CSV table of C-alpha atoms in Angstrom, one decimal:
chain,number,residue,atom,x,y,z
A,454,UNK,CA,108.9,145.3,111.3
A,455,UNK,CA,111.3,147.5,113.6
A,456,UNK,CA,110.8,147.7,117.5
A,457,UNK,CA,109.8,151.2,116.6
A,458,UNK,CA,106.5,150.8,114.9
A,459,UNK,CA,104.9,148.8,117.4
A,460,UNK,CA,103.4,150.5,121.0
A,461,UNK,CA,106.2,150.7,123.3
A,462,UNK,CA,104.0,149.0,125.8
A,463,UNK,CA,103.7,145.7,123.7
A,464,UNK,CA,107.4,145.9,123.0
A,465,UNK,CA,108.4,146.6,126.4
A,466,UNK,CA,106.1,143.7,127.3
A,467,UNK,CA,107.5,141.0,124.9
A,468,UNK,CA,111.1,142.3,125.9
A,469,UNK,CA,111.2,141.7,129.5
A,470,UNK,CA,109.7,138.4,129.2
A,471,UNK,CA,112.5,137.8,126.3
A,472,UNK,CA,114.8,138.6,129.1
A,473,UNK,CA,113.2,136.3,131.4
A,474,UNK,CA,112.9,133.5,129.8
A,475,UNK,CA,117.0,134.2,128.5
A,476,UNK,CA,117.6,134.1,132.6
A,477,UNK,CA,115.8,130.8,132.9
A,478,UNK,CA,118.1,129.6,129.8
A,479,UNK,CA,121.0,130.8,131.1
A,480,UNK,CA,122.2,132.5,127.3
A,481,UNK,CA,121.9,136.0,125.4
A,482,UNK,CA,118.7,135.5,122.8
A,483,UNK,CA,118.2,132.2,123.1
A,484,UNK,CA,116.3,130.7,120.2
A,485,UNK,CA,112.6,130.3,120.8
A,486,UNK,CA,109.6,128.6,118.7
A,487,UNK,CA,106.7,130.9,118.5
A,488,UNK,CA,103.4,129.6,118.1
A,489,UNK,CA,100.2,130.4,116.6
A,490,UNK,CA,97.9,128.8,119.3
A,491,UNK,CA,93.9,130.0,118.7
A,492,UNK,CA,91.4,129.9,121.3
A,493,UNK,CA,89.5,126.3,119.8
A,494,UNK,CA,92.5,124.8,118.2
A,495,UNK,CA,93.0,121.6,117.9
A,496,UNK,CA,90.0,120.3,120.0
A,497,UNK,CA,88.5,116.7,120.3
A,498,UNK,CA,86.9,117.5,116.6
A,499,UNK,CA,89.4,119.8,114.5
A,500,UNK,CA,92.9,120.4,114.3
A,501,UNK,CA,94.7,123.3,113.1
A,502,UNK,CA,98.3,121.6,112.6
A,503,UNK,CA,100.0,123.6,109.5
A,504,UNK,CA,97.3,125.4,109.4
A,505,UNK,CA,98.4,127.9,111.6
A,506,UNK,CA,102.0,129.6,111.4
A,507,UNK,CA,104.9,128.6,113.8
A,508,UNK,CA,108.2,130.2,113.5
A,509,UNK,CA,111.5,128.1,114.3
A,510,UNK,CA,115.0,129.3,115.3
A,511,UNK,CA,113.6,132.6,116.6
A,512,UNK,CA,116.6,134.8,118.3
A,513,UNK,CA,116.4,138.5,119.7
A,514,UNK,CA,113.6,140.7,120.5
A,515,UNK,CA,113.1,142.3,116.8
A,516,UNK,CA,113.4,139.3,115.1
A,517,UNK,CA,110.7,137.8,117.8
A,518,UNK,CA,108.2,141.1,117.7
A,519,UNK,CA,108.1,139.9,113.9
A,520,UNK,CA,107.5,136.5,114.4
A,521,UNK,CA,104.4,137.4,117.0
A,522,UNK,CA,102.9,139.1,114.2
A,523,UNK,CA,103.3,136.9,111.9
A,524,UNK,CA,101.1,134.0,114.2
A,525,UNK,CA,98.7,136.9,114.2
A,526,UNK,CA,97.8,137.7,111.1
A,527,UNK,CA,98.0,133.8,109.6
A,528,UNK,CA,94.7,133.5,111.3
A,529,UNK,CA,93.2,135.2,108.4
A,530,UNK,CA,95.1,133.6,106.0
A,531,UNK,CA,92.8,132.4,103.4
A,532,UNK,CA,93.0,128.2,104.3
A,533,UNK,CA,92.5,128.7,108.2
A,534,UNK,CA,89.3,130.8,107.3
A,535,UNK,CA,87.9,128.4,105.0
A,536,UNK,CA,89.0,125.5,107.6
A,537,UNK,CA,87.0,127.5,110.1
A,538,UNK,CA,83.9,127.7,107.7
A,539,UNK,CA,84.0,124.0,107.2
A,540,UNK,CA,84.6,123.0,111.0
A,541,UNK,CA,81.1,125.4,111.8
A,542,UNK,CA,83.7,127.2,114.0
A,543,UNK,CA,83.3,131.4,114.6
A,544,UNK,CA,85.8,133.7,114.5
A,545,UNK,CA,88.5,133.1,117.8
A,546,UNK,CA,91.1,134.8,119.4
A,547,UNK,CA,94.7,134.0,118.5
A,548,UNK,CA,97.4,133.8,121.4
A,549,UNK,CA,101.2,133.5,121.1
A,550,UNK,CA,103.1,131.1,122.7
A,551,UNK,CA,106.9,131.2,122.3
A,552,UNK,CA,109.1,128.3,123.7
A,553,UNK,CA,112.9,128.0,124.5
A,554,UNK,CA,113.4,125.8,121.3
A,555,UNK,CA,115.0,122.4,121.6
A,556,UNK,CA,118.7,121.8,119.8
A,557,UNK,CA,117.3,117.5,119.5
A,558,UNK,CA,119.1,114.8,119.2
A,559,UNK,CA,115.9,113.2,118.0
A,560,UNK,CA,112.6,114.1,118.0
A,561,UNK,CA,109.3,111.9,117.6
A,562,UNK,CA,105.8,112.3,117.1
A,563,UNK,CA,103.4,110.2,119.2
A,564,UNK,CA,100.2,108.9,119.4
A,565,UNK,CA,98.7,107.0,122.6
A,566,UNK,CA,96.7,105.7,120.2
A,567,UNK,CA,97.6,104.5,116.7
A,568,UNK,CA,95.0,106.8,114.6
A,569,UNK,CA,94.0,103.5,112.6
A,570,UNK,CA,92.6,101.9,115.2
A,571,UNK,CA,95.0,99.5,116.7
A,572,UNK,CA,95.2,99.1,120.5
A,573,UNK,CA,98.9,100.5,120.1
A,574,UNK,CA,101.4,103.5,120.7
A,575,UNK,CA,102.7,104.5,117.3
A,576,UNK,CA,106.1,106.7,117.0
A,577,UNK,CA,107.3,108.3,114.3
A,578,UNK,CA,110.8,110.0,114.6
A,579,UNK,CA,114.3,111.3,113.0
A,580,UNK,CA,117.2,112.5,113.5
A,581,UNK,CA,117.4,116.6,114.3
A,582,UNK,CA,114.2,118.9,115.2
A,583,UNK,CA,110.4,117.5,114.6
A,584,UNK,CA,110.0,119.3,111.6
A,585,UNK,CA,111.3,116.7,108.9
A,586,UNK,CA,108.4,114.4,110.5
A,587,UNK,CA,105.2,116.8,110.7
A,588,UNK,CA,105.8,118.6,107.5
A,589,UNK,CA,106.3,114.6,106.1
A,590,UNK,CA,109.8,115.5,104.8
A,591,UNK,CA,111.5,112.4,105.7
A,592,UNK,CA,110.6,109.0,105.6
A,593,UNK,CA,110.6,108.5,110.2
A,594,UNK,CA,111.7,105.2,112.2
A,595,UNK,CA,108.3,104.1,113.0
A,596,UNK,CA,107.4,102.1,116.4
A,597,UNK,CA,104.2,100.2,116.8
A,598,UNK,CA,104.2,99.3,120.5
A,599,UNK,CA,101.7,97.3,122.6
A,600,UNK,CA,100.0,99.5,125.5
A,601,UNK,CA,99.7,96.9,127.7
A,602,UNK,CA,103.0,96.8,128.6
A,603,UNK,CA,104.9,98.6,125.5
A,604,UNK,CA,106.6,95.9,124.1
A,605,UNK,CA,107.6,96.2,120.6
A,606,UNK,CA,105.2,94.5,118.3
A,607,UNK,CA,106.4,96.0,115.1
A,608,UNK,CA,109.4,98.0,114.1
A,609,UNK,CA,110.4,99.9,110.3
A,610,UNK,CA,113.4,101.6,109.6
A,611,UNK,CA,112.5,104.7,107.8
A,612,UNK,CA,115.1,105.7,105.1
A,613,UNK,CA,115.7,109.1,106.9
A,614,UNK,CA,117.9,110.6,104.2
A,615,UNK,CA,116.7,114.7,105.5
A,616,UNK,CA,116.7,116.1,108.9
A,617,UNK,CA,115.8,119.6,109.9
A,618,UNK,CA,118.2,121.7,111.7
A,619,UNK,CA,118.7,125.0,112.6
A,620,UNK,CA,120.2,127.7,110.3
A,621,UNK,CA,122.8,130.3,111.2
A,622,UNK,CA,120.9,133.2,109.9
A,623,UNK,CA,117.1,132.0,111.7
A,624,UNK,CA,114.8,129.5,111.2
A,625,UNK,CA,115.9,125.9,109.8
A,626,UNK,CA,117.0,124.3,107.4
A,627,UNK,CA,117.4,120.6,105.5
A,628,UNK,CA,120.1,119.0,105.8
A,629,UNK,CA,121.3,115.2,104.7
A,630,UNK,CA,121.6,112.4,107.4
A,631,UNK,CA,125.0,110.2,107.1
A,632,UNK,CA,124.0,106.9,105.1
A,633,UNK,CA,125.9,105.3,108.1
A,634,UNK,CA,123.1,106.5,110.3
A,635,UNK,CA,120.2,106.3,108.0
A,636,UNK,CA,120.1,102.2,108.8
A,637,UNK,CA,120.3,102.5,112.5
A,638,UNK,CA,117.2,103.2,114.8
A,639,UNK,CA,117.2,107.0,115.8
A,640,UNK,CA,116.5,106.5,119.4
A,641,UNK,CA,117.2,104.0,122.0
A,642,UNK,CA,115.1,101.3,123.4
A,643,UNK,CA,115.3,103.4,126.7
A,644,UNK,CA,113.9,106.2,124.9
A,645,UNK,CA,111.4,104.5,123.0
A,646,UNK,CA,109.9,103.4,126.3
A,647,UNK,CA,110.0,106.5,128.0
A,648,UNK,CA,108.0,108.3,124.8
A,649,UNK,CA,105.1,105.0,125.6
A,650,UNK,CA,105.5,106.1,129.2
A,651,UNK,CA,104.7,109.7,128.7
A,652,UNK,CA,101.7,109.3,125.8
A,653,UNK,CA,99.9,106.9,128.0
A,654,UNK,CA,100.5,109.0,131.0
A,655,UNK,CA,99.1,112.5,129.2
A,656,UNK,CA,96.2,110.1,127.9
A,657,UNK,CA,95.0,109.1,131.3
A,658,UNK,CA,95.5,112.8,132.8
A,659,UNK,CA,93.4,114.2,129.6
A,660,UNK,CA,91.3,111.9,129.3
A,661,UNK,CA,91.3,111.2,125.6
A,662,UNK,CA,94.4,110.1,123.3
A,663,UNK,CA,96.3,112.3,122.5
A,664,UNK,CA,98.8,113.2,120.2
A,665,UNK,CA,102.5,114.5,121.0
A,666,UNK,CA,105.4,116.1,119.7
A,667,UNK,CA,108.7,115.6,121.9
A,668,UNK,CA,112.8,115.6,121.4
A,669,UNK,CA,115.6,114.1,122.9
A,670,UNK,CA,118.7,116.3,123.9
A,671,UNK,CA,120.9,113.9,125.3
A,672,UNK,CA,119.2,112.0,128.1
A,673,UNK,CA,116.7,114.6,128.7
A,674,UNK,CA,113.1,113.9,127.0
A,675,UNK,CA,111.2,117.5,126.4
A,676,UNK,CA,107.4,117.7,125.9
A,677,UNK,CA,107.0,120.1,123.3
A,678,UNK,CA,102.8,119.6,122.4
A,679,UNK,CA,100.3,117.9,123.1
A,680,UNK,CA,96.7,118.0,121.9
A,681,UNK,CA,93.9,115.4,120.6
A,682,UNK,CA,93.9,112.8,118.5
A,683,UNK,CA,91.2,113.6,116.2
A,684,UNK,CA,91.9,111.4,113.0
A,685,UNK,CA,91.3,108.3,115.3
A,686,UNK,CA,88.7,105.4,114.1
């Protein structure tokens, strides 16, 4: 859809903050994430997590007017309705949210929690952006550390032969990780603390584990999501 065949008030909207949030990046069309984000997702009882559609590697305002309306109408694609019916859950309001999107190093999944039960943090990452470890991709370092003072108690190298990246043209693409680097651990001890640090922190703010999604650009740690854990025993 063109700029054109939306109300100019929507578009003038969705540009200005565009333009803002460009400022606050310092850089013409940045690249944003745009997510689907309905009024009851992801609660302490149901999650919506590919349920819903995000769109990656979003840059300038036409491309991100189409993007908005794509979150919008996935809430009546056919699986989040019947996910609805099963969950007991009414109709709900979608919002928008779109994010300066991350060029990571690394990125991880965490859980305060490890969903099985055990009294540990559990991290999964890879190399590039987080989408090689939710849409299961790639085969993630995992980290099983203690809470008590997030020591490692267990650690698995993960083949990580894919990582997501972005593409030229939009979105993202798949790309093969060097064998050389497929053996080492994607993140640094440093970094593998600070991800406890943060899970355990957001736990004890929320008051419930929680699950995260964060990436490394250079030293810099960004908290991307965070919501419930609701798989846990």
């Amino acid at each position: 859809m063109l700029a054109g065949e939306f109300p100019a008030a929507f578009v003038t909207l969705v540009s200005d903050a565009y333009a803002a949030l460009s400022e606050r990046c310092g850089a013409t069309s940045p690249p944003v994430a745009v997510r689907s984000s309905a009024v009851d997702e992801d609660g302490a009882h149901a999650s919506f997590a590919g349920i819903y559609v995000s769109c990656l590697n979003v840059r300038g305002v036409e491309a991100l007017l189409a993007a908005i309306v794509r979150c919008w109408t996935s809430a009546e694609d056919p699986r989040a309705l019947e996910y609805r019916a099963r969950q007991c859950l009414s109709a709900a309001g979608t919002a928008v949210l779109v994010q300066e999107m991350v060029a990571a190093d690394a990125a991880a999944v965490v859980f305060s929690r490890n969903p099985t039960g055990s009294d540990e943090v559990l991290i999964n990452a890879n190399y590039g952006i987080g989408e090689s470890i939710v849409s299961g991709l790639a085969s993630p370092d995992t980290w099983h550390l203690r809470r008590a003072d997030l020591s490692i108690a267990r650690f698995v190298v993960g083949e990580k032969a894919t990582m997501t990246v972005y593409d030229a043209a939009g979105g993202t693409r798949e790309v093969a990780v060097l064998r050389t680097l497929r053996s080492r651990a994607c993140l640094l001890p440093k970094q593998v603390e600070a991800l406890g640090r943060l899970a355990l922190a957001l736990e004890a703010t929320m008051g419930w584990p929680v699950d995260l999604e964060c990436a490394f650009r250079g030293d810099d740690l960004w908290l991307l999501q965070c919501r419930p854990i609701t798989t846990a025993r």
